[in-house]
XYZ file of C-alpha atoms in Angstrom:
740
model
C -5.851 15.506 13.706
C -9.230 17.214 13.643
C -10.583 15.811 10.425
C -9.451 12.329 11.269
C -11.440 12.797 14.555
C -14.620 13.473 12.564
C -14.796 9.458 11.512
C -13.879 8.390 15.095
C -13.293 4.470 15.490
C -12.021 4.164 11.749
C -9.729 6.804 11.544
C -6.443 6.121 13.473
C -4.606 5.658 10.289
C -5.914 8.743 8.561
C -8.597 9.433 6.275
C -8.481 9.363 2.336
C -11.098 10.999 0.248
C -11.833 10.274 -3.304
C -13.483 12.512 -5.691
C -14.674 11.385 -9.087
C -14.894 13.225 -12.114
C -18.709 14.760 -12.850
C -20.132 16.750 -15.911
C -20.658 20.265 -16.327
C -23.113 22.195 -18.034
C -22.387 23.241 -21.489
C -21.667 21.134 -24.500
C -20.772 17.423 -24.616
C -16.778 16.719 -23.860
C -15.517 13.540 -25.275
C -11.902 12.418 -24.360
C -9.855 9.292 -25.531
C -6.155 8.293 -24.456
C -4.202 5.287 -25.009
C -0.690 4.245 -23.441
C 1.512 1.560 -24.345
C 4.044 0.390 -21.751
C 7.096 -1.567 -21.468
C 8.162 -3.178 -18.122
C 12.018 -4.737 -17.265
C 13.689 -6.245 -14.263
C 15.706 -3.149 -13.123
C 18.255 -5.288 -11.274
C 19.210 -8.975 -11.400
C 20.269 -11.101 -8.388
C 24.262 -11.925 -8.005
C 24.392 -15.711 -8.633
C 27.427 -18.110 -8.587
C 27.998 -19.002 -12.057
C 31.781 -19.972 -11.194
C 32.370 -22.789 -13.616
C 33.975 -25.387 -10.933
C 32.806 -27.045 -7.719
C 34.431 -27.136 -4.492
C 36.583 -29.940 -5.177
C 38.085 -28.064 -8.343
C 35.857 -30.257 -10.683
C 34.551 -28.496 -14.019
C 30.585 -28.153 -13.588
C 27.978 -26.210 -15.786
C 25.992 -23.712 -14.250
C 23.017 -21.909 -15.073
C 21.530 -18.449 -14.624
C 17.830 -19.473 -14.024
C 16.392 -16.180 -12.761
C 16.428 -15.280 -16.804
C 14.503 -18.043 -17.200
C 11.439 -16.475 -15.040
C 11.560 -12.831 -15.938
C 10.532 -11.193 -19.549
C 10.090 -7.813 -21.044
C 6.516 -7.169 -20.619
C 4.152 -4.963 -22.780
C 1.154 -3.336 -21.542
C -1.567 -1.071 -22.618
C -4.072 1.310 -21.163
C -7.009 2.540 -23.000
C -9.670 5.330 -21.359
C -12.456 6.730 -23.106
C -15.043 9.272 -21.419
C -18.142 11.456 -22.382
C -19.297 14.427 -20.280
C -21.673 17.089 -20.299
C -25.153 18.106 -19.515
C -27.580 21.036 -19.441
C -28.169 23.255 -16.462
C -30.331 20.888 -14.551
C -28.715 17.633 -15.732
C -25.282 16.800 -15.765
C -23.537 13.471 -16.634
C -20.373 11.738 -16.809
C -19.759 8.325 -18.513
C -16.408 6.902 -19.012
C -14.801 3.258 -19.702
C -11.123 1.948 -19.702
C -9.379 -1.325 -20.190
C -6.007 -2.356 -19.076
C -4.110 -5.114 -20.318
C -0.804 -5.688 -18.536
C 1.701 -8.295 -18.798
C 3.967 -8.836 -15.645
C 7.633 -8.877 -15.759
C 7.622 -12.406 -14.177
C 5.841 -15.099 -16.554
C 2.658 -16.260 -15.539
C 1.715 -12.912 -13.892
C -0.546 -11.272 -16.697
C -3.591 -8.786 -15.353
C -6.562 -7.402 -17.340
C -8.980 -4.788 -16.118
C -12.302 -3.316 -17.475
C -14.129 -0.614 -15.913
C -17.171 1.671 -16.435
C -18.380 4.675 -14.213
C -21.490 6.740 -14.740
C -22.365 9.675 -12.567
C -25.379 11.756 -12.974
C -26.496 15.029 -11.102
C -29.851 16.440 -11.578
C -31.608 19.402 -10.178
C -35.227 18.691 -9.212
C -36.117 22.001 -7.948
C -34.425 25.208 -6.873
C -33.911 23.669 -3.397
C -33.585 19.990 -4.055
C -30.873 18.147 -6.070
C -30.145 14.770 -6.331
C -26.930 12.598 -7.712
C -26.002 9.215 -8.219
C -22.915 7.159 -9.193
C -22.173 3.733 -10.501
C -18.809 2.127 -11.078
C -18.167 -1.671 -12.211
C -14.970 -3.160 -12.048
C -14.020 -6.356 -13.246
C -10.243 -8.023 -13.353
C -8.557 -11.112 -14.039
C -5.243 -12.138 -12.974
C -2.904 -14.916 -12.908
C -1.330 -15.167 -9.659
C 2.139 -15.918 -9.252
C 3.174 -17.146 -5.649
C 6.457 -16.165 -4.123
C 8.017 -15.703 -0.700
C 6.588 -18.334 1.967
C 3.074 -18.290 0.479
C 3.358 -21.783 -0.637
C 5.010 -24.095 -2.927
C 5.017 -22.938 -6.548
C 6.957 -19.710 -6.350
C 8.648 -18.903 -9.275
C 11.609 -16.593 -7.590
C 11.072 -18.929 -4.419
C 12.368 -21.769 -6.731
C 15.178 -20.057 -7.974
C 16.280 -18.884 -4.898
C 16.356 -22.594 -3.342
C 17.926 -24.221 -6.168
C 21.764 -24.618 -7.085
C 23.006 -23.073 -10.142
C 24.018 -26.519 -11.272
C 20.355 -27.051 -11.970
C 19.088 -26.475 -15.348
C 15.525 -25.739 -15.095
C 14.998 -25.750 -18.777
C 15.973 -29.363 -19.602
C 13.011 -31.784 -20.357
C 12.566 -35.324 -20.634
C 12.924 -36.491 -24.052
C 10.192 -39.264 -23.525
C 7.569 -37.329 -21.309
C 8.364 -34.002 -22.615
C 7.951 -32.814 -18.919
C 10.815 -30.575 -17.416
C 13.279 -33.133 -15.975
C 14.522 -31.668 -13.154
C 13.202 -29.966 -10.077
C 14.711 -28.641 -6.898
C 14.109 -30.787 -4.036
C 11.597 -28.633 -2.174
C 9.865 -26.901 -4.837
C 8.665 -27.537 -8.145
C 10.412 -26.586 -11.584
C 9.413 -22.964 -12.116
C 8.775 -23.500 -15.740
C 6.577 -26.195 -15.071
C 4.565 -23.801 -12.905
C 4.271 -21.286 -15.702
C 3.498 -23.651 -18.343
C 1.139 -26.385 -16.472
C -0.042 -25.021 -13.377
C -2.855 -22.445 -13.208
C -3.800 -19.973 -10.911
C -6.347 -17.606 -11.973
C -8.160 -14.751 -9.701
C -11.589 -13.221 -11.014
C -12.601 -10.054 -9.104
C -16.003 -8.391 -9.739
C -16.549 -4.943 -7.965
C -19.424 -2.601 -8.176
C -19.167 0.721 -6.235
C -22.744 2.681 -6.108
C -23.563 5.865 -4.470
C -26.674 8.103 -4.372
C -27.086 11.649 -2.557
C -29.750 14.004 -1.961
C -29.585 17.615 -0.801
C -31.930 19.703 0.193
C -31.722 23.535 0.626
C -34.808 25.028 2.255
C -33.232 27.988 2.812
C -30.263 30.066 2.080
C -28.479 29.338 5.391
C -29.763 25.644 5.738
C -29.243 22.331 4.052
C -29.922 18.549 4.799
C -28.118 15.850 2.709
C -28.395 12.203 2.812
C -25.448 10.030 1.452
C -25.844 6.349 0.433
C -22.995 3.964 -0.512
C -22.779 0.483 -1.552
C -19.539 -1.363 -2.391
C -19.688 -5.223 -3.201
C -16.567 -7.291 -3.740
C -16.643 -10.804 -5.124
C -13.705 -12.760 -5.672
C -12.843 -16.326 -7.180
C -9.563 -17.659 -7.026
C -8.376 -21.073 -8.084
C -5.132 -22.980 -8.259
C -4.729 -26.170 -10.560
C -2.007 -28.654 -10.662
C -2.505 -31.366 -13.230
C -2.255 -35.028 -12.478
C 0.771 -36.820 -13.736
C 3.166 -34.054 -13.570
C 6.671 -34.488 -11.875
C 5.510 -31.677 -9.638
C 2.415 -33.734 -8.359
C 1.895 -37.237 -9.770
C -1.835 -37.028 -8.253
C -2.629 -33.565 -8.999
C -4.607 -31.249 -7.119
C -6.823 -28.223 -7.170
C -8.084 -25.561 -4.760
C -10.828 -23.100 -5.201
C -11.900 -20.190 -2.817
C -14.614 -17.445 -3.050
C -14.906 -14.404 -1.062
C -18.393 -12.052 -1.400
C -18.089 -8.822 0.607
C -20.341 -6.003 0.818
C -20.527 -2.767 2.391
C -23.370 -0.198 3.255
C -22.579 3.105 4.336
C -25.572 5.827 5.367
C -25.136 9.413 6.459
C -27.403 12.000 7.006
C -26.026 15.447 7.667
C -27.733 18.837 8.435
C -25.852 22.421 8.631
C -27.321 25.861 9.561
C -25.092 28.753 8.841
C -26.069 31.746 11.390
C -24.358 35.266 10.477
C -23.792 37.479 13.225
C -23.265 40.938 12.059
C -20.711 41.206 9.024
C -17.738 40.141 10.596
C -18.806 37.079 12.786
C -20.434 33.646 11.353
C -21.247 30.347 12.885
C -21.979 26.937 10.952
C -23.531 24.313 12.968
C -23.553 20.565 11.539
C -24.946 17.709 13.137
C -25.011 14.008 11.671
C -25.354 10.466 12.108
C -23.296 7.542 10.397
C -24.331 3.966 9.831
C -22.033 1.439 8.258
C -22.764 -2.581 7.683
C -20.048 -4.755 6.073
C -20.718 -8.558 5.744
C -18.095 -11.105 4.290
C -18.412 -14.657 3.337
C -15.891 -16.973 2.275
C -15.893 -20.329 1.147
C -12.684 -22.531 -0.048
C -12.401 -26.300 -0.997
C -9.536 -28.480 -2.068
C -9.179 -31.812 -3.701
C -6.102 -34.235 -4.333
C -5.657 -37.074 -6.370
C -7.732 -35.901 -9.106
C -9.434 -37.618 -11.504
C -7.609 -37.946 -14.748
C -8.587 -35.167 -17.266
C -10.489 -32.688 -14.936
C -9.177 -29.769 -13.099
C -12.598 -29.537 -11.038
C -12.938 -30.446 -7.247
C -13.749 -34.070 -8.099
C -10.559 -35.593 -6.244
C -10.332 -38.664 -4.245
C -9.738 -36.466 -1.069
C -11.596 -33.527 -0.722
C -11.926 -30.717 2.225
C -14.126 -27.247 2.423
C -14.219 -24.687 4.685
C -16.659 -21.598 5.416
C -16.380 -18.413 7.198
C -18.338 -15.385 7.730
C -17.714 -11.809 9.568
C -20.242 -9.006 10.129
C -19.358 -5.717 11.131
C -21.382 -2.536 12.416
C -20.575 1.058 13.049
C -22.971 3.605 14.305
C -21.789 7.248 15.120
C -23.125 10.772 15.775
C -21.625 13.730 15.419
C -21.926 17.467 16.384
C -19.755 20.171 14.869
C -19.731 24.045 15.443
C -17.574 26.311 13.378
C -16.797 29.771 13.898
C -15.572 32.326 11.658
C -14.296 36.449 12.153
C -13.779 38.566 9.364
C -12.396 35.845 7.255
C -9.237 35.664 8.984
C -9.923 33.821 12.351
C -11.551 30.261 11.891
C -12.291 27.946 15.375
C -13.943 24.510 14.924
C -14.780 21.956 17.717
C -16.649 18.986 17.310
C -18.143 15.724 19.194
C -18.297 12.212 17.757
C -20.135 9.559 19.639
C -19.783 5.914 17.842
C -19.748 2.276 18.596
C -18.667 -0.766 16.751
C -19.799 -4.397 17.030
C -16.186 -5.779 17.024
C -15.939 -4.825 20.454
C -17.920 -5.821 23.675
C -20.880 -3.962 24.964
C -19.159 -2.783 27.522
C -16.199 -0.826 25.554
C -17.854 -0.241 22.225
C -19.301 3.089 22.836
C -16.672 5.760 22.701
C -16.384 9.712 22.782
C -13.823 11.293 20.171
C -13.658 15.288 20.530
C -11.669 17.660 18.372
C -10.683 21.460 18.251
C -8.741 23.344 15.556
C -8.313 26.726 14.630
C -6.312 28.790 12.136
C -5.816 32.415 11.942
C -4.497 34.561 8.859
C -2.588 36.806 10.239
C -1.335 38.603 7.262
C -4.811 39.990 6.940
C -4.217 42.384 10.200
C -3.432 45.808 9.705
C -0.451 45.649 11.929
C 0.928 42.933 9.771
C 0.283 44.870 6.209
C 1.679 48.247 7.658
C 5.121 46.417 8.807
C 8.019 45.443 6.951
C 6.869 41.829 6.715
C 4.295 42.685 4.132
C 7.021 43.353 1.958
C 8.258 39.552 2.315
C 4.971 37.975 3.014
C 2.301 37.655 0.665
C 0.010 35.615 3.470
C 0.821 33.915 6.383
C -1.733 31.276 8.271
C -1.234 29.567 11.780
C -3.065 26.632 12.656
C -3.408 24.116 15.239
C -5.591 21.204 16.024
C -6.125 18.706 18.689
C -8.018 15.503 17.615
C -8.938 11.956 19.142
C -9.629 8.985 16.909
C -9.951 5.183 17.092
C -8.820 1.953 15.320
C -11.116 -1.331 14.781
C -9.746 -4.808 14.003
C -9.277 -5.828 10.481
C -12.309 -7.503 8.807
C -10.749 -11.193 9.438
C -10.727 -9.944 13.190
C -14.439 -9.047 13.438
C -15.120 -11.660 16.153
C -11.864 -11.528 17.700
C -13.415 -11.167 21.302
C -14.338 -14.800 20.543
C -12.524 -18.262 20.073
C -13.432 -19.541 16.649
C -13.746 -23.340 15.950
C -13.503 -25.574 12.763
C -15.121 -28.696 12.285
C -13.279 -31.979 12.610
C -13.899 -35.796 12.059
C -12.007 -38.571 14.419
C -12.847 -41.797 12.467
C -16.447 -41.464 12.653
C -17.044 -39.137 15.203
C -17.670 -35.283 14.618
C -16.034 -32.597 16.813
C -14.713 -29.113 17.017
C -11.161 -27.927 16.782
C -10.379 -24.191 18.404
C -8.211 -21.857 15.667
C -4.696 -20.661 16.411
C -5.762 -17.220 17.666
C -7.703 -17.104 21.001
C -10.633 -14.926 21.783
C -10.370 -11.649 24.017
C -13.542 -10.961 25.430
C -11.733 -7.753 27.060
C -10.804 -6.300 23.915
C -10.931 -2.519 23.824
C -10.880 0.096 21.019
C -7.689 1.579 20.194
C -7.602 5.340 20.956
C -5.169 7.905 19.639
C -4.702 11.455 20.577
C -2.919 14.082 18.019
C -1.785 17.384 18.466
C -0.820 19.135 15.446
C 0.397 23.021 14.944
C 1.895 24.487 12.047
C 1.840 27.322 9.377
C 1.581 27.954 5.917
C 3.019 30.954 4.386
C 3.655 32.455 0.715
C 6.580 34.972 -0.116
C 7.669 37.587 -2.896
C 4.508 37.618 -4.654
C 3.496 33.915 -4.345
C 6.929 32.909 -5.659
C 7.726 30.927 -2.826
C 5.585 28.807 -0.607
C 6.223 27.068 2.582
C 3.884 24.402 4.771
C 5.458 23.157 8.128
C 3.383 20.875 10.339
C 4.690 19.228 13.736
C 2.669 16.568 15.118
C 2.321 14.426 18.494
C 0.405 11.475 18.272
C -0.011 9.072 21.623
C -2.052 5.718 21.037
C -3.474 4.050 24.072
C -4.814 0.433 24.218
C -2.642 -0.467 20.963
C -4.168 -3.148 19.197
C -1.679 -5.613 17.965
C -1.286 -9.615 17.824
C 0.905 -11.036 20.275
C 2.024 -14.380 21.315
C -0.212 -16.534 23.455
C 0.916 -19.058 25.875
C 1.526 -22.483 24.026
C 0.227 -24.647 27.081
C -3.150 -22.996 26.253
C -3.341 -24.926 23.169
C -3.433 -21.304 21.262
C -0.581 -19.558 19.347
C -1.861 -15.938 19.424
C -4.354 -13.320 20.546
C -5.378 -9.948 19.554
C -4.956 -7.868 22.544
C -4.544 -4.314 23.475
C -0.980 -4.299 24.538
C 0.201 -1.034 25.541
C 0.997 2.511 24.329
C 2.782 4.171 21.419
C 4.065 7.396 20.444
C 4.598 9.163 17.029
C 6.096 12.709 16.713
C 7.176 14.209 13.995
C 7.236 17.087 11.276
C 6.183 17.550 7.745
C 7.528 20.366 5.428
C 6.497 21.376 1.626
C 8.423 23.985 -0.397
C 6.748 25.202 -3.467
C 8.928 27.770 -5.844
C 8.193 29.386 -8.957
C 12.036 29.530 -10.326
C 11.265 31.275 -13.534
C 8.011 32.299 -15.121
C 8.530 33.863 -18.560
C 6.295 33.685 -21.776
C 8.747 31.221 -23.378
C 9.946 29.305 -20.360
C 8.751 28.198 -16.718
C 10.135 26.191 -13.879
C 8.415 25.191 -10.737
C 9.909 23.017 -7.950
C 8.074 21.381 -5.047
C 10.015 19.610 -2.427
C 8.226 17.377 0.523
C 10.196 16.226 3.733
C 8.531 14.426 6.484
C 10.173 13.029 9.496
C 8.727 10.837 12.456
C 9.866 9.226 15.367
C 8.032 5.990 16.451
C 8.489 4.512 19.954
C 6.752 2.056 22.232
C 5.969 3.676 25.400
C 4.615 0.740 27.624
C 3.688 -2.924 27.075
C 1.190 -4.865 29.510
C 2.390 -8.240 28.475
C 6.300 -7.368 28.406
C 8.297 -7.521 24.937
C 7.647 -9.961 22.126
C 7.881 -11.086 18.556
C 5.286 -10.526 16.155
C 3.712 -14.153 15.313
C 3.918 -13.387 11.669
C 7.759 -12.753 11.774
C 10.079 -14.223 14.176
C 12.617 -11.193 13.588
C 10.265 -8.004 14.376
C 9.926 -7.272 17.813
C 7.531 -4.780 19.733
C 9.689 -3.765 22.782
C 9.386 -0.956 25.395
C 11.748 2.125 24.552
C 12.087 0.982 20.840
C 10.665 1.849 17.575
C 7.810 -0.493 16.595
C 8.838 -3.746 14.603
C 12.929 -3.196 15.325
C 15.052 -6.375 14.153
C 16.004 -8.497 17.178
C 18.181 -11.824 16.347
C 21.518 -13.255 16.285
C 23.948 -10.779 15.318
C 28.158 -11.004 14.726
C 29.777 -11.750 17.878
C 32.086 -8.640 18.788
C 35.555 -7.979 19.954
C 35.759 -5.569 22.652
C 36.523 -2.723 20.084
C 33.294 -3.338 18.014
C 35.090 -5.401 15.297
C 33.586 -8.779 13.949
C 35.007 -11.998 15.738
C 36.248 -14.281 13.435
C 37.520 -17.959 14.025
C 41.119 -19.042 13.428
C 40.059 -20.197 10.046
C 38.406 -16.487 9.489
C 34.883 -17.622 9.418
C 32.423 -15.223 11.254
C 31.003 -16.113 14.942
C 27.621 -15.909 15.804
C 26.757 -14.100 18.986
C 25.826 -16.231 21.960
C 22.531 -14.199 22.784
C 19.791 -12.216 20.432
C 19.899 -8.410 20.376
C 18.447 -5.567 18.432
C 20.202 -5.485 15.390
C 18.086 -3.069 12.908
C 15.294 -0.562 12.431
C 13.098 -0.600 9.428
C 11.682 2.660 10.565
C 13.061 5.376 8.354
C 14.702 8.509 9.769
C 12.960 10.745 7.051
C 11.491 10.604 3.735
C 11.636 13.312 0.994
C 10.527 14.306 -2.842
C 11.617 16.856 -5.474
C 9.670 17.454 -8.383
C 10.610 19.956 -10.909
C 8.376 20.941 -13.820
C 9.297 22.799 -16.953
C 7.218 24.773 -19.240
C 9.177 25.161 -22.873
C 7.423 27.220 -25.462
C 3.669 27.051 -26.189
C 3.113 23.576 -25.963
C 6.137 21.425 -24.320
C 6.063 20.242 -20.829
C 8.890 18.318 -18.998
C 8.663 17.281 -15.420
C 10.760 14.333 -13.037
C 10.234 13.185 -9.599
C 12.786 12.157 -7.477
C 11.927 10.578 -3.957
C 13.615 8.673 -1.425
C 13.724 6.849 2.061
C 16.417 7.752 4.314
C 17.956 5.522 7.511
C 15.784 2.385 7.496
C 17.051 -1.124 7.579
C 15.965 -4.467 5.474
C 16.410 -7.852 6.093
C 17.712 -9.504 3.046
C 16.629 -12.941 3.826
C 16.460 -13.950 -0.011
C 20.458 -13.439 0.122
C 20.621 -15.436 3.145
C 19.074 -18.411 1.686
C 21.038 -18.335 -1.115
C 24.482 -18.212 0.955
C 23.174 -21.354 2.809
C 25.095 -24.441 2.132
C 22.373 -26.348 0.542
C 22.104 -23.611 -2.314
C 25.514 -22.326 -2.766
C 24.133 -20.443 -5.471
C 25.265 -16.810 -4.389
C 27.768 -14.337 -5.426
C 29.560 -14.979 -2.106
C 29.766 -18.497 -2.876
C 31.654 -17.821 -6.177
C 33.913 -15.506 -4.144
C 34.602 -18.510 -1.918
C 35.235 -20.974 -4.915
C 37.784 -18.559 -6.403
C 39.717 -18.199 -2.937
C 38.808 -14.729 -2.210
C 37.250 -15.634 1.120
C 37.898 -18.832 3.461
C 35.967 -21.948 2.570
C 32.811 -22.317 4.714
C 32.444 -18.560 4.928
C 29.060 -18.377 2.963
C 27.401 -21.065 5.124
C 28.831 -19.700 8.454
C 27.424 -16.080 7.680
C 24.106 -17.773 6.544
C 23.731 -19.010 9.992
C 23.894 -15.462 11.521
C 20.499 -13.777 10.805
C 21.802 -10.319 11.621
C 24.412 -10.380 9.100
C 21.806 -9.994 6.529
C 20.677 -6.536 8.051
C 21.223 -4.086 5.557
C 21.122 -0.289 4.967
C 17.811 0.396 2.728
C 18.341 4.035 2.051
C 17.035 4.778 -1.537
C 16.441 7.488 -3.743
C 14.538 6.798 -6.775
C 13.863 8.625 -10.312
C 10.329 7.934 -9.865
C 8.975 9.299 -12.692
C 10.274 11.493 -15.783
C 7.992 12.733 -18.146
C 7.921 14.546 -21.586
C 4.334 15.751 -22.698
C 3.656 17.948 -25.857
C 0.438 19.703 -26.851
C -0.188 20.011 -30.550
C -0.945 23.342 -32.231
C -4.298 24.400 -31.168
C -5.332 25.679 -34.565
C -3.926 22.813 -36.400
C -6.122 20.328 -34.227
C -9.158 22.548 -34.799
C -9.027 21.503 -38.219
C -9.875 18.212 -37.793
C -12.801 19.265 -35.135
C -10.702 18.522 -32.136
C -10.275 20.686 -29.079
C -6.794 19.066 -28.173
C -4.163 16.757 -28.815
C -1.356 15.762 -26.541
C 1.259 13.236 -26.774
C 3.188 12.069 -23.751
C 6.458 10.071 -23.012
C 6.668 8.713 -19.516
C 9.272 6.260 -17.306
C 8.612 5.056 -14.100
C 11.090 3.539 -11.491
C 14.090 4.349 -14.165
C 16.739 4.330 -11.548
C 17.562 3.844 -7.862
C 20.473 4.961 -5.920
C 20.723 2.601 -3.206
C 23.577 0.426 -1.250
C 20.765 -2.210 -0.892
C 21.935 -5.765 -2.515
C 18.444 -6.889 -3.239
C 16.241 -6.491 -5.749
C 14.645 -3.412 -4.680
C 14.764 -1.526 -1.306
C 10.893 -0.806 -1.594
C 9.420 -4.288 -1.226
C 8.050 -6.137 1.896
C 7.005 -9.702 2.193
C 4.405 -9.101 4.516
C 2.853 -6.200 2.810
C 1.401 -3.285 4.653
C 1.394 -5.211 8.052
C 1.940 -2.996 11.116
C 4.898 -4.714 12.800
C 6.203 -7.308 10.245
C 8.208 -5.005 8.048
C 11.332 -4.742 6.220
C 11.640 -8.258 5.073
C 12.948 -9.186 1.684
C 12.166 -12.698 0.585
C 11.551 -13.765 -2.802
C 9.129 -10.914 -3.158
C 7.992 -9.822 -6.563
C 10.312 -6.719 -7.687
C 8.907 -3.314 -8.960
C 9.454 -3.313 -12.547
C 11.100 -0.185 -14.604
C 8.420 1.181 -17.258
C 8.771 3.577 -20.358
C 5.605 4.304 -21.981
C 4.014 6.694 -24.886
C 0.728 7.915 -24.788
C -1.760 9.955 -26.889
C -4.693 12.226 -25.606
C -7.431 13.417 -27.857
C -10.189 15.853 -26.600
C -13.419 16.377 -28.921
């Protein structure tokens, strides 16, 4: 809570700090490592492969799902050189990834180079610089509701009587397509959807220490991101006789400046103060340009079509902040920290942008006190630290909403007259920053000579002026608006337990258990309950967790059982109701690490999410009468359920709310370090071999591909929807690491 408050209006969702590797004084150290992985589809959809239709006539059915997946091979190669003298150190690394996706047409390659240099200019002045360049090329696969051309989407919407692999003997093109979506094999073979990304991240630091108790540091960060995405549909194919092409370019850069000064004051031998003051300035700019053309000129895939359109956008955002922090330490056991941050963001109006974010935290190593060490507690506890914190943080709109306080417009043409048409999202001149207050308390303890460690935290977060997109009155001509809709609370606990189960010269066993539970609740809404504009099924409702599912469910009898017609078909309720919650009851992980002999290491990680719901829209589409390609349809054709059962169920959205609880064997690894004396004969300092697997097995009752996917990505409200989403692969890999 207190750490996040120091970052002010950008830290509502927490802070992630990434520290890259740097060189050290001494000889040059070289490391090379390479891995080979194979990815597979862990689970298949249940398709209707019954060889008869509803009239009892024999039909041929096809498992088209198998046509779009494959066993995929991937390689990772990494190389680094590090070292330096007393005044100069360096770290240089490079890596190359060549990854096949388990879905055809989803390959990915990435090259990256990193250089970090540290230079001691004098005894009191040091500078450091870093540069990281990344270039990636990806073949995109469209799925879900992102548009036509989705491979899995086409399979989900197609009856199993369609054979996508059949070709026309005269033209050579694939002969059939689903009525709404193109043949997925045609998309793989003939369409092109490449995406190229270039990114450069640079940094510079200068640190002056004019005295042993004072320092002044300047940090500069520069992050530039350039992306080019294309979609090409050739002219003359069954998917699009006229052909079409699209291209979009996005250029984005961020500049970050920090100036921080600190002074340490010791009062006697037991009391010390550290005063820190600083300022932070960030500037970001995003430029986007997109164009499309249809009715392509023959033999071309560039933007030379007969019908052309183009659009351009630009977003700029600035954040300026000042902070002052005071830390006090007494006898290396009692620590208190207080700070104030005053910052502003250009994304808000001039009357609201400046905000004050205070924080206060403290910790007490009570096990260092004499009364503790002289008590029986010292026989059990190796150490005990109590801590508590209070912090305020804020949240800014995403980059695409940098001008959310204004209504935005696009140019349009009416015959020969030029004009403007406003976009769907209305401007909100009264937009205010979202603010979060968090209180946290906990302890860190170690027992039995550090054989058992326990870390526990309780937190209470309360968000006011909650920033969410909500529906806007259609009569206004707009569809939605970003607004401060109300208040939200989060309360939870986090627990980590580490144990040294066995520690012998020839065998060791360590265990780490993590547990977290969060209770989320919408406390107040200024506008009343509303559906998320991106997902009609996720709701924001007072007294409920954020994003609960609200739709038509089964009609129920007085005893709570499902209501059926005389023909045995399920009945839909006459009104919508809350039918599920995508927020989990708790999450947990269990990791075990084993040391066997001198060189063998083994480990496995289990993690799971418990008590949350998912909306299986994929299954709902397959159960519909227009498709008839699900296992439920096969059961219907076999006479195991009444005729019309699958379609009747597909009309009840709430019938597809499923328990998403799962436990995954997330990773298992076996690593062996070759004998040191043996590898030194070849001039090496170490050789490691490893065999690893990820997503090896999932224990779940969820009937879809994977209970860990969401069509809407990391959206705040629209969560828990599974609709033709690219599944997580199961991978097994072998790697070698060589040190010199």
